[in-house]
Amino acid sequence: MEVKKRTAIRSMEYGDFKNNDYLEKMVDELNRDGAGVILTTIDEVINWGRSNSLWTLNFGTSCCAIEFMALGAARYDMARFGFEVTRNSPRQADLIMVMGTITYKMAPVLKRLYDQMAEPKYVVAVGGCTITGGPFIKSYHVVNGIDKIIPVDVFIPGCPPRPEAFYYGMMQLQRKIKVEKFLGGVNRQEKEPKEEK
Amino acid sequence: MNIQEKIAQLVPGMTVAEQGEAVITVPADSFRKLAEALRYDKDEPMDYLRDIVGMDWGEDGLGALYYLESSKTYTRIILKTLTADRENAFLPSVSDLWKTAEIKEREAYDFFGIRFLNHPDMRRIFLREDWKGYPMRKDYDMSSNPLNMENEENADTTDEYYLNPDGTIADQKNIVFDEKDFVINIGPQHPSTHGVLRMRASLDGETICKIDPICGYIHRGVEKISESLTYPQTLAMTDRLDYLSAHQNRHALCMCIEKAAGIEISERAQYIRTIMDELQRIDSHLLFYSCVVMDMGGLTPFFYGFREREMILDIMEETTGGRLIQNYNMIGGVQADIQPDFQRKVKEFIKHMRSVIKDYHDIFTGNVIARTRMEGVGVLTKEQVISLGATGGTGRASGWSNDVRKHHPYGVYDKVDFKEILYTEGDCFARYMIRMDEIMESCNILEQLIDNIPEGEYRVKTKPIIKLPEGNFSASVESSRGEFCVMIESHGDKTPYRLHYRSTGLPLVHSMDTACRGNKIADLIAIGATLDYVVPDIDR
Amino acid sequence: MNQSFLDYYNLQPLFMAIHSALCSIMPEGLAIFLEGLVVAVLILIMYAVLAIILIYMERKVCAKFQCRIGPNRVGGKGGLLQVPADVLKILTKEIIELKNSDHFLYALAPFLVIMASILTFSCLPWNKGGEILHMNIGIFFVLAASSIGVLGILLAGWSSNSKYTIIGAVRSGAMIISYELSIGLTVLTMVMMSGTMDIQQIVASQADGWNIFKGHIVAIAAFIIFLIAGNAEANRGPFDLAEAEQELTAGYHTEYSGMHFGFFYLAEYLNLFITSGIATTLFLGGWMPFHIAGLDGFNAVMDYIPGVIWFVGKTFFIVFLLMWIRWTFPRLRIDQVLTLEWKYLMPASLLILLLMTVCKVFGLVF
């Protein structure tokens, strides 16, 4: 079966996204061994559901979290996309949105929350501090980028990013989910943890 | 009698700094005696401890600056005391005189390793308990503490150091939480701790017995970073402390540097700064309203607050270019002139705000559930708030007149006519009403200023490299949630020797324990919401 | 009174015909088994569909209250497919096993909750002859079955081995047990007024006017108390202390993920519907059309509308009322919740029971 390389996002042109080559490369990699007709169809349905129902766990540590609140408020209303269901329990969330500086004291907590989430799970890093450490990069107590601790799916730069940037990032995550193969275990790329003694 | 003469009588060995602000240096062994005398002075009790600033003077040793203010006469003095022994730095504790010293001395211990004698709880406050060294010391090795991904265990006991009669120092263990206590952990990742504050609360059923706040989950070391930045560069950090008082914070730092460097700024810039401060205050209080109602479980009014807040953000964005973090104040003025239709939009907003405030009160203030949940809950008395140093709306809700805009005017606040909102109940409802009334009062201030912005340049030219003269300098502003103060010690370089920010939130977090005892878990959330702290400002 | 159209929409004859047709080609036991199977599947489908409708409705209603638009991107202009997408997502989500929990009870709890909900759901009178579980103590059965749910919540909280969940569960337990008194007493009031415990007969007794009109002031007071208590029973705002998001992150179901959490979520919405359905049955005449005694022409026109539409319409009206309350009020505190019940609602409902007795004895109800 022909593998669909393009993912459609409502009211956004495909060409308007900036990282199409990355996504197409990812599709190629995922489908290296070919794609079955039935599995792909089921995959598409499941991925449609998953990509349109992203429940966030807000890990807001500083400024960016306030912009996220503005995202939830009436003007930018994230309920339109179905993102408004924010779960405070990591067990019920699909993605963890890390907003703000992650310090050395916080890093183990972030890792622990990430581990507590149910599969399939995604990480969105929001804001300069989260991505690289931002203006605090020289500090003795700031993690220089959360990708050193947990795998990040989408980076949303800005200090803080505007609500529109949040949407762009969330759409990128939707696109990424849409090309994934849910059946076939590609999601579980991390190694199984070793048995505890 | 002058306060300095009074101190000179009590402590003959004192010296007064000649440059900068009048810092009174007192030997460590007579410091405690002086503190007691000043605290309980009859005419002018220095009952408000603004801040304790830990210091590392290298060869001279470690010590601290104590910023004191009288709640009667609003006189301010600065005391300095130090000890030469760097390995075993001990200073007398003043935590029984001012309750706020309990947490501020812990901060000094955490950053500088100064241990305070007779302080009941000498634990680290911001850094991990297994942290090695004291980061704010000048000789701290920045690479000595790599990222540690192991979960942090919190000890249930704490140290108290005291002086034996024979002059040796002994250590005693105090219990924070007993083994039998039912301790629940609220935060650091919790929907309504307003950031990443963590509180360990021991419960009896639903009733709270004790709260132990643990800060530092967003401690970024701003003060340490600032020591290696030039003065214009340090400005970038202030907006990111209390991001809901971004303008006011930066205003304080600019004012402090301008005062020290002797830069006169134009009248126009003063007006613009004051207007921006007040817009920011409305912005912050609207967010406060939204957060209070959301924490109390009413979700609809949340959207009301944000609706009006977006209007302010639009006004600010047009002029400054930023929504939340604006980077607008500069040394010598402001970054850019105001937009042509700035005044019209502000006036429109004031008109709109006055017309919708009734909706706010209709849906939430008058609601019987909201009233019963807030009235009489989390009461702080006037003595308690002064001792705790809980400034801002929290202090004024308990009847403590502490508005910096009134008592130590800056900007153009001496030219406007406004009243300081005061309530006396000291409960959650008073704290809530203070903010709601201040929104209207800020509208009044804006109205008086907006049409009278004088012509002139918005920014005076400064030298490309700004060097401050030697000495201590400070400037304080009334930020959205209390007195925000910048304390600089300069040694004549283009970078500060030590730059300290008085956190508005740290005393508020410290007062959680006092306010919450005997209340329910649900009240803890309501009290926390009405105290209105912002965590990045606490941790810095 | 002309009730021809009511009988026309009666589902009983249709079901009897199907039953006899089945019996003619197979033994009766097998026929009943097959029918049971079909009915069970039907209930589950209806349950799921209703849940989706209710969740969508809640999201749209709350958006309207909050000057927002609500879901409008997934599946057409109105965002109609938003909830199905959520369902699909939650079905494919991992179900986490906790290490230090009581595994059996942990797995059992969501099923208890959903079972209680489905049991009460099957007692609702959808139409004339359209009741799934019919017994002469129907309303009593509803009260009994709905109490199983609280067991599930308590078990969920306890077996998760977390402090937040246990606080949430204990709160919920204390609250539901208290408010069951008010519910029981108001239901008793209406049972007394109708003179029967059979749900179909309660509805039938309202043919000449709904209870809320017939019982005038007393019934209206009972209706209000029932709504408050029912709201508390369904764990919804301002009584959502058990899962108070701002206090206990997610309350008793903090540790549940995937479809286990989905069961709690579904049950919450369906309990809302069931509470409204029971209120409709007791006070607003169930599937009974709107009748005004004496106006036969008007009554006949009303009878043209099938009972099921009446029932669903009235129920959704009450659902809307409850949503309105939820999105307006802040949350109560646990001691205030209990004070409200034990100091005000319970004595009030006892008084109403007494008043109703007096009214009934002296013929003051119509």
mmCIF file of C-alpha atoms in Angstrom, chain B residues 15 18 53 144 161 181 191 222 227 271 293 330 342 345 360 370 373 382 390 423 440 462 486 489 497 514 523:
data_model
loop_
_atom_site.group_PDB
_atom_site.id
_atom_site.type_symbol
_atom_site.label_atom_id
_atom_site.label_comp_id
_atom_site.label_asym_id
_atom_site.label_seq_id
_atom_site.Cartn_x
_atom_site.Cartn_y
_atom_site.Cartn_z
ATOM 1 C CA THR B 15 30.628 52.573 62.508
ATOM 2 C CA GLU B 18 30.455 56.979 54.379
ATOM 3 C CA VAL B 53 20.923 39.940 52.987
ATOM 4 C CA SER B 144 30.986 20.982 42.398
ATOM 5 C CA TYR B 161 22.714 25.298 67.260
ATOM 6 C CA ASP B 181 1.965 12.368 61.679
ATOM 7 C CA PRO B 191 -2.587 22.483 40.099
ATOM 8 C CA VAL B 222 19.587 34.799 39.583
ATOM 9 C CA GLU B 227 27.275 39.097 39.871
ATOM 10 C CA TYR B 271 5.096 59.216 33.991
ATOM 11 C CA VAL B 293 -11.995 31.622 41.664
ATOM 12 C CA MET B 330 15.973 50.825 30.751
ATOM 13 C CA PHE B 342 -1.846 54.497 23.869
ATOM 14 C CA LYS B 345 -6.810 52.808 24.603
ATOM 15 C CA TYR B 360 -17.096 40.129 38.836
ATOM 16 C CA ALA B 370 -17.608 32.067 48.187
ATOM 17 C CA ARG B 373 -15.472 29.843 52.330
ATOM 18 C CA LYS B 382 -1.746 43.004 62.367
ATOM 19 C CA ALA B 390 3.958 40.032 54.811
ATOM 20 C CA TYR B 423 -9.089 46.348 55.638
ATOM 21 C CA MET B 440 -10.434 50.408 40.856
ATOM 22 C CA THR B 462 23.826 57.140 29.435
ATOM 23 C CA VAL B 486 16.643 45.802 45.142
ATOM 24 C CA GLU B 489 26.534 46.342 47.004
ATOM 25 C CA TYR B 497 29.516 42.775 43.958
ATOM 26 C CA THR B 514 0.474 30.564 60.668
ATOM 27 C CA ASP B 523 -8.879 26.318 53.076
#
